[in-house]
Coordinates of N, CA, C and O in Angstrom, one line a residue:
I26 N 0.9 -1.2 0.0 CA 0.0 0.0 0.0 C 0.9 1.2 0.0 O 1.8 1.4 0.8
K27 N 0.7 2.1 -0.9 CA 1.5 3.3 -1.0 C 0.5 4.5 -0.9 O -0.6 4.5 -1.5
S28 N 0.9 5.5 0.0 CA 0.0 6.7 0.1 C 0.9 7.9 0.2 O 2.1 7.8 0.7
E29 N 0.3 9.0 -0.1 CA 1.0 10.3 0.0 C 0.0 11.3 0.6 O -1.1 11.4 0.2
I30 N 0.5 12.1 1.5 CA -0.3 13.1 2.1 C -0.2 14.4 1.2 O 0.9 14.8 0.9
I31 N -1.4 14.9 0.8 CA -1.4 16.0 -0.2 C -1.7 17.3 0.4 O -1.5 18.4 -0.2
E32 N -2.2 17.4 1.7 CA -2.5 18.6 2.3 C -2.1 18.6 3.8 O -2.0 17.6 4.4
G33 N -2.0 19.8 4.4 CA -1.7 19.9 5.8 C -0.2 20.0 6.2 O 0.6 20.1 5.3
P34 N 0.1 19.9 7.5 CA 1.4 20.1 7.9 C 2.4 19.0 7.5 O 3.6 19.2 7.5
F35 N 1.9 17.9 7.1 CA 2.7 16.7 6.6 C 2.7 16.6 5.1 O 2.9 15.5 4.6
K36 N 2.4 17.6 4.4 CA 2.2 17.6 2.9 C 3.5 17.0 2.3 O 4.6 17.3 2.8
N37 N 3.3 16.2 1.3 CA 4.4 15.5 0.6 C 5.0 14.3 1.3 O 6.0 13.8 0.9
S38 N 4.4 13.9 2.5 CA 4.9 12.8 3.2 C 4.5 11.5 2.5 O 3.4 11.5 1.9
K39 N 5.3 10.5 2.5 CA 5.0 9.2 1.8 C 5.0 8.1 2.8 O 5.9 8.0 3.6
I40 N 4.1 7.1 2.6 CA 4.0 5.9 3.4 C 3.9 4.7 2.5 O 3.0 4.7 1.7
D41 N 4.8 3.8 2.7 CA 4.8 2.5 2.0 C 4.6 1.4 3.0 O 5.4 1.3 3.9
V42 N 3.5 0.6 2.9 CA 3.3 -0.5 3.8 C 3.3 -1.8 2.9 O 2.6 -1.9 1.9
V43 N 4.2 -2.7 3.3 CA 4.3 -4.0 2.6 C 3.9 -5.1 3.5 O 4.3 -5.3 4.6
F44 N 3.0 -6.0 2.9 CA 2.6 -7.2 3.6 C 3.2 -8.4 3.0 O 3.1 -8.6 1.8
E45 N 3.9 -9.2 3.8 CA 4.5 -10.5 3.3 C 4.0 -11.6 4.1 O 3.7 -11.5 5.3
E46 N 4.0 -12.8 3.5 CA 3.5 -14.0 4.2 C 4.7 -15.0 4.2 O 4.8 -15.9 3.4
P47 N 5.6 -14.9 5.2 CA 6.7 -15.8 5.3 C 6.4 -17.1 6.1 O 6.8 -17.3 7.2
G48 N 5.5 -17.9 5.5 CA 5.1 -19.1 6.3 C 3.8 -18.8 7.0 O 2.8 -18.4 6.4
E49 N 3.8 -18.9 8.4 CA 2.7 -18.6 9.2 C 2.6 -17.1 9.5 O 3.6 -16.5 9.8
G50 N 1.5 -16.6 9.5 CA 1.3 -15.2 9.9 C 1.6 -14.2 8.7 O 1.8 -14.6 7.6
T51 N 1.7 -13.0 9.0 CA 2.0 -11.9 8.0 C 3.0 -11.0 8.6 O 2.9 -10.5 9.7
K52 N 4.0 -10.6 7.8 CA 5.0 -9.7 8.2 C 4.6 -8.3 7.6 O 4.4 -8.3 6.4
V53 N 4.6 -7.3 8.4 CA 4.2 -6.0 7.9 C 5.4 -5.1 8.0 O 6.0 -4.9 9.1
S54 N 5.8 -4.5 6.9 CA 7.0 -3.5 6.9 C 6.4 -2.1 6.5 O 5.7 -2.0 5.5
C55 N 6.9 -1.1 7.2 CA 6.4 0.3 6.9 C 7.7 1.1 6.7 O 8.6 1.1 7.5
K56 N 7.6 1.8 5.6 CA 8.7 2.8 5.3 C 8.0 4.2 5.2 O 7.0 4.4 4.4
I57 N 8.4 5.1 6.1 CA 7.7 6.4 6.1 C 8.7 7.5 5.8 O 9.8 7.6 6.5
E58 N 8.4 8.3 4.9 CA 9.2 9.5 4.6 C 8.4 10.7 5.1 O 7.5 11.2 4.3
L59 N 8.6 11.1 6.3 CA 7.7 12.2 6.9 C 8.3 13.5 6.6 O 9.5 13.8 6.9
S60 N 7.5 14.3 5.9 CA 8.0 15.7 5.6 C 7.2 16.6 6.4 O 5.9 16.7 6.3
V61 N 7.8 17.4 7.3 CA 7.2 18.3 8.3 C 7.5 19.7 7.8 O 8.6 20.1 7.5
S62 N 6.4 20.5 7.8 CA 6.6 21.9 7.4 C 7.4 22.6 8.4 O 7.6 22.2 9.6
L63 N 8.1 23.7 8.0 CA 9.0 24.5 8.8 C 8.3 24.9 10.1 O 8.9 24.9 11.2
K64 N 7.0 25.2 10.1 CA 6.3 25.7 11.2 C 6.3 24.6 12.4 O 6.3 25.0 13.5
Y65 N 6.3 23.3 12.0 CA 6.2 22.3 13.0 C 7.5 21.5 13.2 O 7.6 20.5 13.8
K66 N 8.6 22.0 12.6 CA 9.9 21.4 12.6 C 10.4 21.1 14.0 O 11.0 20.1 14.3
I67 N 10.2 22.1 14.9 CA 10.7 22.0 16.3 C 10.0 20.8 17.0 O 10.6 20.2 17.9
L68 N 8.8 20.5 16.6 CA 8.1 19.4 17.2 C 8.2 18.1 16.5 O 7.5 17.1 16.8
S69 N 9.1 18.0 15.5 CA 9.2 16.8 14.6 C 9.5 15.5 15.4 O 8.9 14.5 15.1
S70 N 10.3 15.5 16.4 CA 10.6 14.3 17.1 C 9.4 13.8 17.9 O 9.1 12.6 17.9
V71 N 8.6 14.7 18.5 CA 7.4 14.3 19.2 C 6.4 13.8 18.2 O 5.7 12.8 18.4
I72 N 6.3 14.5 17.1 CA 5.3 14.1 16.0 C 5.6 12.7 15.5 O 4.7 11.8 15.3
I73 N 6.9 12.4 15.2 CA 7.3 11.1 14.7 C 7.0 10.0 15.7 O 6.4 8.9 15.3
K74 N 7.2 10.2 17.0 CA 6.9 9.2 18.0 C 5.4 8.9 18.0 O 5.0 7.8 18.1
K75 N 4.6 9.9 18.0 CA 3.2 9.8 18.1 C 2.7 9.1 16.8 O 1.7 8.3 16.9
Y76 N 3.2 9.5 15.7 CA 2.8 8.9 14.4 C 3.1 7.4 14.4 O 2.2 6.6 13.9
K77 N 4.2 7.0 14.9 CA 4.5 5.5 15.0 C 3.5 4.8 15.9 O 3.1 3.7 15.5
V78 N 3.1 5.4 17.0 CA 2.1 4.8 17.9 C 0.8 4.7 17.2 O 0.1 3.6 17.2
I79 N 0.4 5.7 16.5 CA -0.9 5.7 15.8 C -0.9 4.6 14.7 O -1.8 3.8 14.5
L80 N 0.2 4.6 13.9 CA 0.3 3.6 12.8 C 0.3 2.2 13.3 O -0.3 1.3 12.8
T81 N 1.0 1.9 14.4 CA 1.1 0.6 15.0 C -0.3 0.2 15.5 O -0.7 -1.0 15.3
S82 N -1.0 1.1 16.2 CA -2.3 0.7 16.7 C -3.3 0.5 15.5 O -4.1 -0.4 15.6
L83 N -3.2 1.2 14.4 CA -4.0 1.0 13.2 C -3.7 -0.4 12.7 O -4.6 -1.1 12.3
L84 N -2.5 -0.8 12.6 CA -2.1 -2.1 12.1 C -2.6 -3.3 13.0 O -3.1 -4.3 12.5
Y85 N -2.5 -3.1 14.3 CA -3.1 -4.1 15.2 C -4.6 -4.2 15.1 O -5.1 -5.3 15.1
K86 N -5.2 -3.1 14.9 CA -6.7 -3.1 14.7 C -7.1 -3.8 13.4 O -8.0 -4.7 13.4
M87 N -6.3 -3.6 12.3 CA -6.5 -4.3 11.1 C -6.3 -5.8 11.3 O -7.1 -6.6 10.8
N88 N -5.3 -6.2 12.0 CA -5.0 -7.6 12.3 C -6.1 -8.2 13.1 O -6.6 -9.3 12.8
S89 N -6.6 -7.6 14.1 CA -7.7 -8.1 14.9 C -9.0 -8.3 14.1 O -9.7 -9.3 14.2
L90 N -9.3 -7.3 13.2 CA -10.4 -7.5 12.3 C -10.3 -8.6 11.3 O -11.2 -9.3 11.1
A91 N -9.1 -8.8 10.8 CA -8.8 -9.9 9.9 C -8.9 -11.3 10.6 O -9.4 -12.2 10.0
E92 N -8.5 -11.4 11.9 CA -8.6 -12.6 12.6 C -10.0 -13.0 13.0 O -10.4 -14.1 13.1
D93 N -10.9 -11.9 13.1 CA -12.3 -12.2 13.5 C -13.1 -12.8 12.3 O -14.1 -13.4 12.6
K94 N -12.6 -12.6 11.1 CA -13.3 -13.1 9.9 C -13.0 -14.5 9.6 O -12.1 -15.1 9.9

């Protein structure tokens, strides 16, 4: 899954999510190129940490929904 943010403080940021099936289960790899506008540059380390938490929780939610089916 490839996505690009087109508006807002993270404009031009890119996210690549790759799902692989190495035997049992699924391996999920995320590559994120986070582009933060100058206005938010001082908060970039905090933003990146929070973004990782949000993305991880989203992937866990997707996993639990897939297991329920």
